Coordinates of C-alpha atoms in Angstrom, one line a residue:
Chain A
M512 CA -50.7 3.2 117.2
P513 CA -52.3 3.2 120.6
Y514 CA -50.4 3.3 123.9
V515 CA -51.9 1.3 126.8
N516 CA -50.6 1.5 130.4
I517 CA -52.0 -1.2 132.7
R518 CA -51.3 -0.7 136.4
I519 CA -51.7 -3.6 138.8
T520 CA -50.5 -4.4 142.3
R521 CA -47.3 -6.5 142.3
E522 CA -48.5 -9.9 143.4
G523 CA -47.1 -12.6 141.3
A524 CA -48.6 -12.1 137.8
T525 CA -46.7 -14.6 135.6
P526 CA -45.0 -13.9 132.3
E527 CA -47.7 -16.0 130.6
Q528 CA -50.5 -13.9 132.2
K529 CA -48.7 -10.7 131.2
A530 CA -48.5 -12.0 127.6
E531 CA -52.2 -12.7 127.7
L532 CA -52.9 -9.1 128.8
I533 CA -50.7 -7.7 126.0
A534 CA -52.3 -9.9 123.4
G535 CA -55.8 -9.3 124.7
V536 CA -55.7 -5.5 124.9
T537 CA -53.9 -5.3 121.5
D538 CA -56.6 -7.5 119.9
L539 CA -59.4 -5.5 121.6
L540 CA -58.1 -2.3 120.0
R541 CA -57.9 -4.0 116.6
R542 CA -61.4 -5.3 116.9
V543 CA -63.1 -2.2 118.2
L544 CA -61.2 0.6 116.5
D545 CA -59.3 -1.2 113.8
K546 CA -56.0 -0.2 115.3
N547 CA -52.8 -1.7 113.9
P548 CA -51.3 -4.2 116.3
A549 CA -47.9 -3.6 114.8
T550 CA -47.7 -0.2 116.4
T551 CA -49.7 -0.8 119.6
V552 CA -47.5 -0.4 122.6
V553 CA -48.5 -1.9 126.0
N554 CA -46.8 -1.1 129.3
I555 CA -47.6 -3.1 132.5
D556 CA -46.6 -1.4 135.7
E557 CA -46.6 -3.5 138.8
V558 CA -47.0 -1.4 141.9
D559 CA -45.9 -2.5 145.4
F560 CA -48.7 -2.9 147.9
E561 CA -47.6 0.0 150.1
N562 CA -47.6 2.3 147.1
W563 CA -51.2 1.5 146.1
G564 CA -54.0 3.3 147.9
I565 CA -57.8 2.7 147.7
G566 CA -60.5 4.0 150.0
G567 CA -57.9 6.2 151.7
L568 CA -55.8 3.2 152.8
P569 CA -52.8 1.2 151.5
V570 CA -54.3 -1.7 149.7
L571 CA -53.5 -4.5 152.2
D572 CA -55.1 -2.5 155.0
Y573 CA -58.1 -1.9 152.7
R574 CA -58.4 -5.6 152.0
A575 CA -58.2 -6.4 155.7
V576 CA -61.0 -4.0 156.5
Q577 CA -63.1 -5.5 153.6
T578 CA -62.6 -9.0 154.9
S579 CA -63.5 -8.2 158.5
Q580 CA -66.5 -6.3 157.4
S581 CA -67.8 -9.1 155.2
K582 CA -67.2 -11.6 158.1
A583 CA -69.1 -9.3 160.5
Q584 CA -72.1 -9.2 158.2
K585 CA -72.5 -12.9 158.2
P586 CA -75.3 -14.1 160.6
Chain B
M226 CA -42.1 24.1 133.6
P227 CA -42.6 21.0 131.4
Y228 CA -42.8 17.4 132.6
V229 CA -41.4 14.7 130.5
N230 CA -41.8 11.0 131.0
I231 CA -39.4 8.8 129.0
R232 CA -40.3 5.1 129.0
I233 CA -37.7 2.5 127.8
T234 CA -37.2 -1.2 128.2
R235 CA -34.8 -2.0 131.1
E236 CA -31.7 -3.2 129.2
G237 CA -28.7 -1.5 130.7
A238 CA -28.9 2.2 130.0
T239 CA -26.0 3.7 132.0
P240 CA -26.2 6.7 134.3
E241 CA -24.2 8.7 131.7
Q242 CA -26.7 7.8 128.9
K243 CA -29.6 8.8 131.2
A244 CA -27.9 12.1 132.0
E245 CA -27.6 12.7 128.2
L246 CA -31.4 12.0 127.8
I247 CA -32.2 14.4 130.7
A248 CA -29.9 17.2 129.3
G249 CA -31.0 16.6 125.7
V250 CA -34.8 16.8 126.2
T251 CA -34.5 19.7 128.6
D252 CA -32.4 21.6 126.0
L253 CA -34.9 20.7 123.3
L254 CA -37.7 22.3 125.2
R255 CA -35.6 25.4 125.8
R256 CA -34.7 25.7 122.2
V257 CA -38.1 25.0 120.6
L258 CA -40.5 26.5 123.2
D259 CA -38.2 28.7 125.4
K260 CA -39.1 26.6 128.4
N261 CA -37.1 27.3 131.6
P262 CA -34.7 24.4 132.3
A263 CA -34.8 25.2 136.0
T264 CA -38.3 23.9 136.3
T265 CA -38.2 21.2 133.6
V266 CA -38.7 17.8 135.3
V267 CA -37.8 14.5 133.5
N268 CA -38.7 11.0 134.7
I269 CA -37.1 8.0 133.0
D270 CA -39.1 4.7 133.6
E271 CA -37.3 1.5 132.8
V272 CA -39.8 -1.3 132.1
D273 CA -38.9 -5.0 132.3
F274 CA -39.0 -6.9 129.1
E275 CA -42.0 -9.0 130.1
N276 CA -44.0 -5.9 130.9
W277 CA -43.5 -4.2 127.5
G278 CA -45.7 -5.3 124.7
I279 CA -45.5 -4.4 121.0
G280 CA -47.3 -6.0 118.1
G281 CA -49.4 -8.0 120.5
L282 CA -46.3 -9.8 122.0
P283 CA -43.9 -9.3 124.9
V284 CA -41.0 -7.4 123.4
L285 CA -38.5 -10.3 123.5
D286 CA -40.9 -12.5 121.6
Y287 CA -41.6 -9.7 119.2
R288 CA -37.9 -9.2 118.5
A289 CA -37.4 -13.0 118.0
V290 CA -40.1 -12.9 115.3
Q291 CA -38.6 -9.8 113.6
T292 CA -35.2 -11.5 113.5
S293 CA -36.5 -14.8 112.1
Q294 CA -38.6 -12.9 109.5
S295 CA -35.6 -10.8 108.3
K296 CA -33.5 -13.9 108.1
A297 CA -36.2 -15.7 106.1
Q298 CA -36.3 -12.8 103.6
K299 CA -32.7 -13.0 102.7
P300 CA -32.0 -14.9 99.5
Chain C
M949 CA -39.7 1.2 121.0
P950 CA -39.7 4.0 123.6
Y951 CA -42.8 6.0 124.7
V952 CA -42.3 9.6 125.5
N953 CA -45.0 11.8 127.1
I954 CA -44.2 15.6 127.0
R955 CA -46.5 17.8 129.1
I956 CA -46.5 21.5 128.7
T957 CA -48.9 24.3 129.5
R958 CA -51.3 25.1 126.7
E959 CA -50.1 28.4 125.4
G960 CA -49.9 28.4 121.7
A961 CA -47.3 25.8 120.6
T962 CA -47.6 25.6 116.9
P963 CA -47.8 22.4 114.8
E964 CA -44.3 23.2 113.6
Q965 CA -42.9 23.4 117.1
K966 CA -44.6 20.2 118.1
A967 CA -43.1 18.5 115.0
E968 CA -39.7 19.8 116.1
L969 CA -40.3 18.3 119.6
I970 CA -41.3 14.9 118.1
A971 CA -38.4 14.8 115.7
G972 CA -35.9 16.0 118.4
V973 CA -36.8 13.6 121.1
T974 CA -37.0 10.7 118.7
D975 CA -33.6 11.5 117.4
L976 CA -32.2 11.9 120.9
L977 CA -33.3 8.4 121.8
R978 CA -31.7 7.1 118.5
R979 CA -28.4 8.8 119.2
V980 CA -28.1 8.0 122.9
L981 CA -29.6 4.6 123.2
D982 CA -29.8 3.4 119.5
K983 CA -33.6 3.2 119.8
N984 CA -35.5 2.5 116.6
P985 CA -37.4 5.7 115.4
A986 CA -40.0 3.6 113.6
T987 CA -41.5 2.4 116.9
T988 CA -40.8 5.5 119.1
V989 CA -44.1 7.0 120.1
V990 CA -44.4 10.6 121.4
N991 CA -47.4 12.1 123.0
I992 CA -47.6 15.8 123.7
D993 CA -50.2 16.8 126.4
E994 CA -51.1 20.5 126.6
V995 CA -52.5 21.4 130.0
D996 CA -54.7 24.4 130.7
F997 CA -53.1 27.0 133.0
E998 CA -55.6 26.4 135.8
N999 CA -54.8 22.7 135.7
W1000 CA -51.0 23.2 136.1
G1001 CA -49.6 23.8 139.6
I1002 CA -46.1 24.8 140.6
G1003 CA -44.9 26.1 144.0
G1004 CA -48.3 25.4 145.4
L1005 CA -50.1 27.8 143.0
P1006 CA -51.8 27.6 139.6
V1007 CA -49.1 28.5 137.1
L1008 CA -50.4 32.0 136.2
D1009 CA -50.5 33.0 139.9
Y1010 CA -47.0 31.5 140.3
R1011 CA -45.7 33.6 137.4
A1012 CA -47.3 36.8 138.7
V1013 CA -45.5 36.2 142.0
Q1014 CA -42.2 35.6 140.3
T1015 CA -42.6 38.7 138.2
S1016 CA -43.4 41.0 141.2
Q1017 CA -40.6 39.5 143.2
S1018 CA -38.0 40.1 140.5
K1019 CA -39.3 43.7 140.1
A1020 CA -39.0 44.2 143.8
Q1021 CA -35.4 43.0 143.7
K1022 CA -34.3 45.6 141.1
P1023 CA -32.6 48.6 142.6
Chain D
M645 CA -63.6 8.0 141.5
P646 CA -60.4 10.0 141.0
Y647 CA -57.0 8.6 140.2
V648 CA -53.9 10.2 141.7
N649 CA -50.3 9.4 140.7
I650 CA -47.7 10.8 143.1
R651 CA -44.1 10.5 141.8
I652 CA -41.2 11.1 144.2
T653 CA -37.5 10.2 144.3
R654 CA -36.8 6.9 145.9
E655 CA -35.1 7.9 149.1
G656 CA -36.6 6.1 152.0
A657 CA -40.2 7.1 152.4
T658 CA -41.6 4.7 155.0
P659 CA -44.8 2.7 154.7
E660 CA -46.3 5.1 157.4
Q661 CA -45.4 8.2 155.4
K662 CA -46.9 6.6 152.2
A663 CA -50.1 5.8 154.2
E664 CA -50.2 9.4 155.2
L665 CA -49.9 10.5 151.6
I666 CA -52.7 8.1 150.5
A667 CA -55.0 9.2 153.4
G668 CA -54.2 12.9 152.9
V669 CA -54.8 13.2 149.1
T670 CA -58.0 11.0 149.3
D671 CA -59.3 13.3 152.0
L672 CA -58.3 16.4 150.0
L673 CA -60.4 15.2 147.1
R674 CA -63.4 14.4 149.4
R675 CA -63.2 17.9 151.0
V676 CA -62.7 20.0 147.9
L677 CA -64.7 18.1 145.3
D678 CA -66.8 15.7 147.4
K679 CA -65.2 12.7 145.7
N680 CA -66.0 9.3 147.1
P681 CA -63.0 7.9 149.0
A682 CA -64.2 4.3 148.3
T683 CA -63.3 4.6 144.6
T684 CA -60.3 7.0 144.9
V685 CA -57.2 5.2 143.7
V686 CA -53.7 6.5 144.6
N687 CA -50.4 5.2 143.1
I688 CA -47.1 6.3 144.5
D689 CA -44.1 5.8 142.1
E690 CA -40.7 5.9 143.6
V691 CA -38.1 6.9 141.0
D692 CA -34.4 6.2 141.3
F693 CA -32.1 9.2 141.5
E694 CA -30.4 8.6 138.2
N695 CA -33.9 8.5 136.5
W696 CA -35.1 11.8 137.8
G697 CA -33.9 15.0 136.1
I698 CA -34.4 18.6 137.0
G699 CA -32.7 21.7 135.6
G700 CA -31.2 19.5 132.9
L701 CA -29.3 17.3 135.4
P702 CA -29.9 14.1 137.3
V703 CA -31.2 15.1 140.6
L704 CA -28.1 14.3 142.7
D705 CA -26.0 16.5 140.4
Y706 CA -28.6 19.2 140.6
R707 CA -28.6 19.1 144.4
A708 CA -24.8 19.2 144.5
V709 CA -24.9 22.4 142.3
Q710 CA -27.6 24.0 144.5
T711 CA -25.6 23.3 147.6
S712 CA -22.3 24.7 146.3
Q713 CA -24.1 27.7 145.0
S714 CA -25.8 28.5 148.3
K715 CA -22.4 28.1 150.1
A716 CA -20.7 30.4 147.6
Q717 CA -23.4 33.0 148.3
K718 CA -22.7 33.2 152.0
P719 CA -20.4 36.0 153.0
Chain E
M974 CA -58.3 -2.6 141.6
P975 CA -56.3 -2.0 138.4
Y976 CA -55.9 1.3 136.6
V977 CA -55.8 1.3 132.8
N978 CA -54.9 4.2 130.6
I979 CA -55.7 3.8 126.9
R980 CA -54.3 6.5 124.6
I981 CA -55.5 6.8 121.0
T982 CA -55.5 9.5 118.4
R983 CA -58.7 11.6 118.4
E984 CA -60.4 10.5 115.3
G985 CA -64.0 9.8 116.0
A986 CA -64.2 6.9 118.4
T987 CA -67.9 6.8 119.3
P988 CA -69.3 6.5 122.9
E989 CA -70.3 2.9 122.0
Q990 CA -66.8 2.0 120.9
K991 CA -65.4 3.5 124.1
A992 CA -67.9 1.5 126.2
E993 CA -66.6 -1.6 124.4
L994 CA -63.0 -0.8 125.2
I995 CA -64.0 -0.2 128.9
A996 CA -66.0 -3.4 129.1
G997 CA -63.3 -5.4 127.2
V998 CA -60.3 -4.4 129.2
T999 CA -62.1 -4.7 132.5
D1000 CA -63.2 -8.2 131.5
L1001 CA -59.7 -9.1 130.3
L1002 CA -58.3 -8.3 133.8
R1003 CA -61.0 -10.3 135.5
R1004 CA -60.3 -13.3 133.3
V1005 CA -56.6 -13.3 133.3
L1006 CA -55.8 -12.0 136.8
D1007 CA -59.1 -12.4 138.6
K1008 CA -59.2 -8.6 139.2
N1009 CA -62.4 -7.2 140.7
P1010 CA -64.3 -5.2 138.0
A1011 CA -65.9 -3.1 140.7
T1012 CA -62.7 -1.3 141.4
T1013 CA -61.1 -1.4 137.9
V1014 CA -60.7 2.1 136.6
V1015 CA -60.2 2.9 132.9
N1016 CA -59.2 6.2 131.4
I1017 CA -59.3 6.8 127.6
D1018 CA -57.2 9.7 126.4
E1019 CA -57.8 11.0 122.9
V1020 CA -54.8 12.8 121.6
D1021 CA -54.9 15.3 118.7
F1022 CA -53.1 14.3 115.5
E1023 CA -50.5 17.0 115.8
N1024 CA -49.7 15.9 119.4
W1025 CA -49.0 12.3 118.5
G1026 CA -45.7 11.3 117.0
I1027 CA -44.5 8.1 115.5
G1028 CA -41.3 7.4 113.5
G1029 CA -40.1 10.9 114.3
L1030 CA -43.1 12.6 112.6
P1031 CA -46.6 13.8 113.6
V1032 CA -48.9 11.0 112.9
L1033 CA -50.6 12.4 109.8
D1034 CA -47.2 13.1 108.1
Y1035 CA -46.2 9.5 109.1
R1036 CA -49.3 8.1 107.5
A1037 CA -48.8 10.1 104.3
V1038 CA -45.3 8.7 104.0
Q1039 CA -46.5 5.1 104.6
T1040 CA -49.2 5.5 102.0
S1041 CA -46.8 7.0 99.4
Q1042 CA -44.2 4.2 100.1
S1043 CA -46.8 1.4 99.7
K1044 CA -48.0 3.0 96.4
A1045 CA -44.4 3.3 95.2
Q1046 CA -43.8 -0.4 95.9
K1047 CA -46.6 -1.6 93.8
P1048 CA -45.5 -2.7 90.3
Chain F
M1041 CA -39.4 17.9 143.4
P1042 CA -42.4 15.6 143.3
Y1043 CA -44.8 15.3 140.3
V1044 CA -48.4 14.7 141.0
N1045 CA -51.1 13.9 138.4
I1046 CA -54.7 14.2 139.6
R1047 CA -57.3 12.7 137.3
I1048 CA -61.0 13.5 137.8
T1049 CA -64.1 13.4 135.7
R1050 CA -64.8 16.7 133.9
E1051 CA -67.8 18.0 135.7
G1052 CA -67.4 21.6 136.6
A1053 CA -64.5 21.9 139.1
T1054 CA -63.9 25.6 139.4
P1055 CA -60.5 27.4 139.2
E1056 CA -60.8 28.0 143.0
Q1057 CA -61.3 24.3 143.7
K1058 CA -58.4 23.4 141.4
A1059 CA -56.2 25.9 143.3
E1060 CA -57.2 24.2 146.5
L1061 CA -56.2 20.8 145.2
I1062 CA -52.8 22.2 144.0
A1063 CA -52.1 24.0 147.3
G1064 CA -53.4 21.0 149.4
V1065 CA -51.3 18.3 147.7
T1066 CA -48.2 20.5 147.6
D1067 CA -48.6 21.1 151.3
L1068 CA -49.2 17.4 152.0
L1069 CA -45.9 16.5 150.4
R1070 CA -44.1 19.2 152.4
R1071 CA -45.5 18.1 155.7
V1072 CA -45.1 14.3 155.2
L1073 CA -41.9 14.1 153.2
D1074 CA -40.4 17.6 153.6
K1075 CA -40.6 18.1 149.8
N1076 CA -39.8 21.6 148.5
P1077 CA -43.0 23.3 147.3
A1078 CA -40.9 25.4 144.8
T1079 CA -40.3 22.4 142.6
T1080 CA -43.5 20.4 143.2
V1081 CA -45.4 20.1 140.0
V1082 CA -49.2 19.3 139.9
N1083 CA -51.2 18.4 136.8
I1084 CA -54.9 18.1 137.0
D1085 CA -56.5 16.1 134.1
E1086 CA -60.2 16.4 133.5
V1087 CA -61.6 13.4 131.7
D1088 CA -64.9 13.4 129.8
F1089 CA -67.6 11.1 131.2
E1090 CA -67.5 8.8 128.2
N1091 CA -63.8 8.3 128.6
W1092 CA -63.9 7.3 132.2
G1093 CA -64.7 3.7 133.0
I1094 CA -65.4 2.0 136.4
G1095 CA -67.0 -1.4 137.1
G1096 CA -66.7 -2.2 133.4
L1097 CA -69.0 0.7 132.4
P1098 CA -68.7 4.3 131.3
V1099 CA -69.1 6.3 134.5
L1100 CA -72.6 7.8 133.8
D1101 CA -73.9 4.3 133.2
Y1102 CA -72.2 3.1 136.3
R1103 CA -73.8 5.9 138.4
A1104 CA -77.2 5.1 137.0
V1105 CA -76.8 1.5 138.0
Q1106 CA -75.6 2.4 141.5
T1107 CA -78.6 4.8 142.0
S1108 CA -81.2 2.3 140.8
Q1109 CA -79.7 -0.4 143.0
S1110 CA -79.7 1.8 146.1
K1111 CA -83.3 2.7 145.4
A1112 CA -84.2 -0.9 145.0
Q1113 CA -82.7 -1.7 148.4
K1114 CA -84.8 0.8 150.2
P1115 CA -87.8 -0.9 151.9

């Protein structure tokens, strides 16, 4: 009877990938806790880039910083 | 002062039906727990079919299975 | 197949009152949107006073202000 | 490592304003609780007017009532 | 950078089982969507029986009904 | 009218610190988006260590790994 909410950035996850997430997490709960798949509910929320923050920045700005930092570190 | 989050599949709930849900759950909290409607907040989240899983399947696949099973059971 | 999350302050809701909330909101979704009660999941979250804010204040401070204001307004 | 979910009505918040919210709440958690900004995740959910209820009404109806009441109170 | 919220009834999941859930869902997101485990956050919420509703009933009442029905169906 | 959910690990945040979070995020929403503090609701959820995962590990295991890695990196 579990409820699972998976939140990811909206960047092109396909219906097949979402089906894999739903099947995978439902099976995980069955294996680990013997939860009944019949009443396991999964919600996937896709969040626009500008609405997702990490490290104090919108995610695209954050990724840009990460990329430039890793470039700068190369000899 | 309650907060209520109602999550349903996105399949054409009308503004009138949503208003009924908002009024209904706000009134329920007033009747059962004497909660003040003035500060009761309701959020309805409509979730796309491919983002809603039940029984380990995306909901449309789940419904297709249910339908074919119930047909198969008829004599 | 809806999922409903009801959040209230933790202040002594009884099991009977919670059962009423569960029955009431499940029935509301059946009546308004023809949702199947069998797969309607309800979660009630009880939140400690110091973890609930309204009007920029923890809820007990907020209530104290409201009470003193309404007393002050009486002739 | 905190997770923050900010829910607002969808009414034209700009990317700059959202970036301010993300920066502001991440900094708040750093200042008050010494939380690491690097692993602070913020999600902003914008909710359509008809999906947001307050005072038992969809938010636009609620605002209309508030406006007409405040007009009626003026001498 | 995903955020996953797993909600289960509070009935004795061990720290080892919770660690399995955390590892499992983090790995699932890496395999299916190439999400970075380093910034994948998982929250497990354990909900008391009387706060979890299914089929319009608190979960223990629901299970009692299911059990008595399955007994009644046996020849 | 915003709703904000702040989730942190349960590790001794005081009522004063929580009041600061509530005041701070309510004020942030007023400054950035002109949101009315009177109807801004904040919920703080404190999550036990074993229920919080990051990097595929329960948070205490994760911190132990981080600490040993940073020690190992020192000359």
